[in-house]
mmCIF file of C-alpha atoms in Angstrom:
data_model
loop_
_atom_site.group_PDB
_atom_site.id
_atom_site.type_symbol
_atom_site.label_atom_id
_atom_site.label_comp_id
_atom_site.label_asym_id
_atom_site.label_seq_id
_atom_site.Cartn_x
_atom_site.Cartn_y
_atom_site.Cartn_z
ATOM 1 C CA UNK A 8 18.490 -4.656 53.542
ATOM 2 C CA UNK A 9 18.205 -1.292 51.905
ATOM 3 C CA UNK A 10 14.752 -0.249 50.169
ATOM 4 C CA UNK A 11 14.406 1.330 46.654
ATOM 5 C CA UNK A 12 13.845 4.221 45.683
ATOM 6 C CA UNK A 13 11.812 4.168 42.490
ATOM 7 C CA UNK A 14 11.556 8.031 41.640
ATOM 8 C CA UNK A 15 13.731 9.032 40.129
ATOM 9 C CA UNK A 16 12.309 6.812 36.736
ATOM 10 C CA UNK A 17 9.921 8.855 34.910
ATOM 11 C CA UNK A 18 6.771 8.151 35.393
ATOM 12 C CA UNK A 19 4.923 5.782 32.726
ATOM 13 C CA UNK A 20 3.521 7.868 30.654
ATOM 14 C CA UNK A 21 5.679 9.216 30.368
ATOM 15 C CA UNK A 22 8.616 6.550 29.508
ATOM 16 C CA UNK A 23 5.532 5.263 27.576
ATOM 17 C CA UNK A 24 4.963 8.926 24.825
ATOM 18 C CA UNK A 25 8.971 8.682 24.301
ATOM 19 C CA UNK A 26 9.285 4.678 23.251
ATOM 20 C CA UNK A 27 5.964 5.261 20.940
ATOM 21 C CA UNK A 28 8.127 9.858 19.779
ATOM 22 C CA UNK A 29 10.660 6.582 18.897
ATOM 23 C CA UNK A 30 8.979 3.945 16.555
ATOM 24 C CA UNK A 31 6.927 6.203 14.883
ATOM 25 C CA UNK A 32 9.993 7.508 13.300
ATOM 26 C CA UNK A 33 11.338 3.852 12.922
ATOM 27 C CA UNK A 34 8.112 3.629 11.235
ATOM 28 C CA UNK A 35 8.118 6.676 8.746
ATOM 29 C CA UNK A 36 11.954 5.228 7.671
ATOM 30 C CA UNK A 37 11.636 1.989 7.731
ATOM 31 C CA UNK A 38 8.301 2.638 5.601
ATOM 32 C CA UNK A 39 10.391 4.563 2.942
ATOM 33 C CA UNK A 40 13.747 1.362 2.900
ATOM 34 C CA UNK A 41 10.992 -0.806 2.173
ATOM 35 C CA UNK A 42 9.596 0.705 -0.287
ATOM 36 C CA UNK A 43 12.718 1.875 -2.012
ATOM 37 C CA UNK A 44 14.479 -1.632 -1.758
ATOM 38 C CA UNK A 45 11.795 -3.627 -3.020
ATOM 39 C CA UNK A 46 11.674 -1.388 -6.325
ATOM 40 C CA UNK A 47 15.172 -1.736 -6.860
ATOM 41 C CA UNK A 48 13.981 -5.840 -6.347
ATOM 42 C CA UNK A 49 11.565 -5.805 -8.483
ATOM 43 C CA UNK A 50 13.278 -3.276 -10.665
ATOM 44 C CA UNK A 51 15.745 -6.292 -11.729
ATOM 45 C CA UNK A 52 13.460 -8.397 -13.195
ATOM 46 C CA UNK A 53 12.393 -5.813 -16.070
ATOM 47 C CA UNK A 54 15.989 -5.236 -16.799
ATOM 48 C CA UNK A 55 16.412 -8.411 -16.690
ATOM 49 C CA UNK A 56 13.430 -9.080 -19.141
ATOM 50 C CA UNK A 57 13.470 -6.402 -20.922
ATOM 51 C CA UNK A 58 17.433 -5.892 -22.293
ATOM 52 C CA UNK A 59 18.218 -9.297 -20.884
ATOM 53 C CA UNK A 60 20.910 -8.281 -18.191
ATOM 54 C CA UNK A 61 21.910 -9.845 -14.859
ATOM 55 C CA UNK A 62 22.466 -12.685 -16.534
ATOM 56 C CA UNK A 63 19.196 -12.375 -19.391
ATOM 57 C CA UNK A 64 16.370 -15.046 -18.917
ATOM 58 C CA UNK A 65 16.439 -18.619 -18.731
ATOM 59 C CA UNK A 66 20.252 -18.463 -17.849
ATOM 60 C CA UNK A 67 21.742 -17.627 -21.856
ATOM 61 C CA UNK A 68 23.435 -13.967 -21.532
ATOM 62 C CA UNK A 69 21.797 -11.020 -22.605
ATOM 63 C CA UNK A 70 19.335 -12.725 -23.962
ATOM 64 C CA UNK A 71 15.499 -11.204 -23.286
ATOM 65 C CA UNK A 72 11.910 -12.103 -22.634
ATOM 66 C CA UNK A 73 10.298 -13.353 -25.470
ATOM 67 C CA UNK A 74 7.964 -10.707 -26.938
ATOM 68 C CA UNK A 75 4.965 -10.876 -25.018
ATOM 69 C CA UNK A 76 6.396 -11.359 -21.642
ATOM 70 C CA UNK A 77 8.955 -8.210 -22.752
ATOM 71 C CA UNK A 78 6.177 -6.094 -24.038
ATOM 72 C CA UNK A 79 3.005 -7.035 -20.351
ATOM 73 C CA UNK A 80 5.451 -8.332 -17.574
ATOM 74 C CA UNK A 81 8.995 -7.128 -19.080
ATOM 75 C CA UNK A 82 7.700 -3.433 -19.388
ATOM 76 C CA UNK A 83 5.547 -3.249 -16.466
ATOM 77 C CA UNK A 84 8.367 -4.362 -13.910
ATOM 78 C CA UNK A 85 10.789 -1.745 -15.701
ATOM 79 C CA UNK A 86 9.474 0.930 -15.818
ATOM 80 C CA UNK A 87 7.007 0.363 -12.136
ATOM 81 C CA UNK A 88 9.903 -1.091 -10.431
ATOM 82 C CA UNK A 89 11.379 2.723 -11.648
ATOM 83 C CA UNK A 90 7.949 5.216 -9.896
ATOM 84 C CA UNK A 91 7.803 3.261 -6.635
ATOM 85 C CA UNK A 92 11.562 3.548 -6.739
ATOM 86 C CA UNK A 93 11.146 7.499 -7.002
ATOM 87 C CA UNK A 94 7.359 6.913 -4.855
ATOM 88 C CA UNK A 95 5.659 8.282 -7.519
ATOM 89 C CA UNK A 96 2.215 7.502 -8.121
ATOM 90 C CA UNK A 97 2.921 4.948 -5.597
ATOM 91 C CA UNK A 98 -0.202 3.749 -4.669
ATOM 92 C CA UNK A 99 -1.987 3.166 -7.838
ATOM 93 C CA UNK A 100 1.226 1.524 -9.383
ATOM 94 C CA UNK A 101 1.812 -0.479 -6.553
ATOM 95 C CA UNK A 102 -1.998 -1.570 -7.685
ATOM 96 C CA UNK A 103 -0.806 -2.345 -10.665
ATOM 97 C CA UNK A 104 1.380 -4.626 -10.305
ATOM 98 C CA UNK A 105 -0.125 -6.559 -7.419
ATOM 99 C CA UNK A 106 -2.833 -7.594 -10.739
ATOM 100 C CA UNK A 107 0.330 -8.183 -12.410
ATOM 101 C CA UNK A 108 2.121 -10.768 -9.846
ATOM 102 C CA UNK A 109 -0.965 -13.345 -8.749
ATOM 103 C CA UNK A 110 -1.360 -12.944 -13.034
ATOM 104 C CA UNK A 111 2.557 -14.285 -13.493
ATOM 105 C CA UNK A 112 1.439 -16.991 -9.957
ATOM 106 C CA UNK A 113 -1.579 -18.284 -11.862
ATOM 107 C CA UNK A 114 0.203 -18.590 -15.688
ATOM 108 C CA UNK A 115 3.676 -19.178 -14.533
ATOM 109 C CA UNK A 116 3.654 -21.313 -11.483
ATOM 110 C CA UNK A 117 0.339 -22.943 -10.868
ATOM 111 C CA UNK A 118 0.448 -25.018 -13.959
ATOM 112 C CA UNK A 119 3.431 -26.390 -12.350
ATOM 113 C CA UNK A 120 1.600 -27.613 -8.436
ATOM 114 C CA UNK A 121 -1.067 -26.013 -6.223
ATOM 115 C CA UNK A 122 1.470 -24.942 -3.963
ATOM 116 C CA UNK A 123 3.747 -21.348 -3.950
ATOM 117 C CA UNK A 124 6.371 -23.775 -2.347
ATOM 118 C CA UNK A 125 6.247 -26.726 -5.088
ATOM 119 C CA UNK A 126 5.640 -24.684 -8.311
ATOM 120 C CA UNK A 127 8.082 -21.522 -7.372
ATOM 121 C CA UNK A 128 5.900 -18.801 -6.829
ATOM 122 C CA UNK A 129 6.820 -17.223 -3.747
ATOM 123 C CA UNK A 130 8.453 -14.640 -4.937
ATOM 124 C CA UNK A 131 5.511 -13.763 -7.085
ATOM 125 C CA UNK A 132 2.791 -13.851 -3.745
ATOM 126 C CA UNK A 133 4.884 -12.395 -1.658
ATOM 127 C CA UNK A 134 5.332 -8.982 -4.333
ATOM 128 C CA UNK A 135 1.893 -8.963 -4.822
ATOM 129 C CA UNK A 136 1.615 -9.318 -0.651
ATOM 130 C CA UNK A 137 3.455 -6.133 -0.023
ATOM 131 C CA UNK A 138 3.225 -3.771 -3.274
ATOM 132 C CA UNK A 139 -1.022 -4.098 -2.096
ATOM 133 C CA UNK A 140 0.336 -2.211 0.952
ATOM 134 C CA UNK A 141 1.858 -0.501 -0.882
ATOM 135 C CA UNK A 142 -1.044 -0.076 -2.621
ATOM 136 C CA UNK A 143 -3.178 0.930 1.606
ATOM 137 C CA UNK A 144 0.062 3.324 2.144
ATOM 138 C CA UNK A 145 0.502 4.646 -0.507
ATOM 139 C CA UNK A 146 4.822 6.133 -0.221
ATOM 140 C CA UNK A 147 5.640 7.050 3.322
ATOM 141 C CA UNK A 148 8.355 9.890 3.354
ATOM 142 C CA UNK A 149 11.564 10.637 0.548
ATOM 143 C CA UNK A 150 9.113 9.703 -2.005
ATOM 144 C CA UNK A 151 8.193 12.726 -5.180
ATOM 145 C CA UNK A 152 4.381 11.447 -3.902
ATOM 146 C CA UNK A 153 5.361 12.971 -0.163
ATOM 147 C CA UNK A 154 6.894 15.818 -2.180
ATOM 148 C CA UNK A 155 3.958 16.419 -4.326
ATOM 149 C CA UNK A 156 1.557 16.327 -1.160
ATOM 150 C CA UNK A 157 0.245 19.684 -0.487
ATOM 151 C CA UNK A 158 0.642 19.891 3.448
ATOM 152 C CA UNK A 159 -2.374 20.700 5.495
ATOM 153 C CA UNK A 160 -3.195 23.479 7.310
ATOM 154 C CA UNK A 161 -4.361 22.844 11.616
ATOM 155 C CA UNK A 162 -6.622 24.035 11.949
ATOM 156 C CA UNK A 163 -9.837 23.801 14.963
ATOM 157 C CA UNK A 164 -11.714 20.453 15.297
ATOM 158 C CA UNK A 165 -15.513 21.098 13.593
ATOM 159 C CA UNK A 166 -17.450 21.139 15.794
ATOM 160 C CA UNK A 167 -19.778 18.012 16.546
ATOM 161 C CA UNK A 168 -23.098 17.757 16.255
ATOM 162 C CA UNK A 169 -23.081 16.795 19.958
ATOM 163 C CA UNK A 170 -21.073 20.236 21.055
ATOM 164 C CA UNK A 171 -23.179 22.914 19.573
ATOM 165 C CA UNK A 172 -25.317 25.810 22.257
ATOM 166 C CA UNK A 173 -28.968 24.115 21.954
ATOM 167 C CA UNK A 174 -31.606 26.833 20.362
ATOM 168 C CA UNK A 175 -33.747 27.794 23.102
ATOM 169 C CA UNK A 176 -37.008 26.794 22.823
ATOM 170 C CA UNK A 177 -39.764 29.902 22.077
ATOM 171 C CA UNK A 178 -42.230 29.128 23.766
ATOM 172 C CA UNK A 179 -45.575 31.303 22.682
ATOM 173 C CA UNK A 180 -47.404 34.029 24.451
ATOM 174 C CA UNK A 181 -50.583 32.157 25.208
#
């Protein structure tokens, strides 16, 4: 039986570096796609509550949410969804929207039963988790935040205390 020569394969480190490079490009693109998709889905809730679009509220076409809900949740969902869509002020907006979704869960869903599957509260809790991710990780590429972020200039790393040359010990002439 003839032996196979594996010398034509690149070393493991080179293959790993290529995979990491490809995955990092995918990670950046998927971050932007994730933010935009979530914003478009969330924006629909704001359009529904504020303008009665997309089927209206409670299944009545053209019906808008009650005034209290319209001014609070409807405007947050409309404006916040748009800001997330373009990626402007993503971290603070996402943090506020995560809080809104937790409040929505406890006000509208929790009284109908403790478990999200029982009370229909999976969507607000899922949105809250997604918004916390965006609050922690920012808008990613393809956003206004990324365009406004100053480009970092590469500088040499600071010299740590262990890398500084030691001062010579001065000895007295005695």
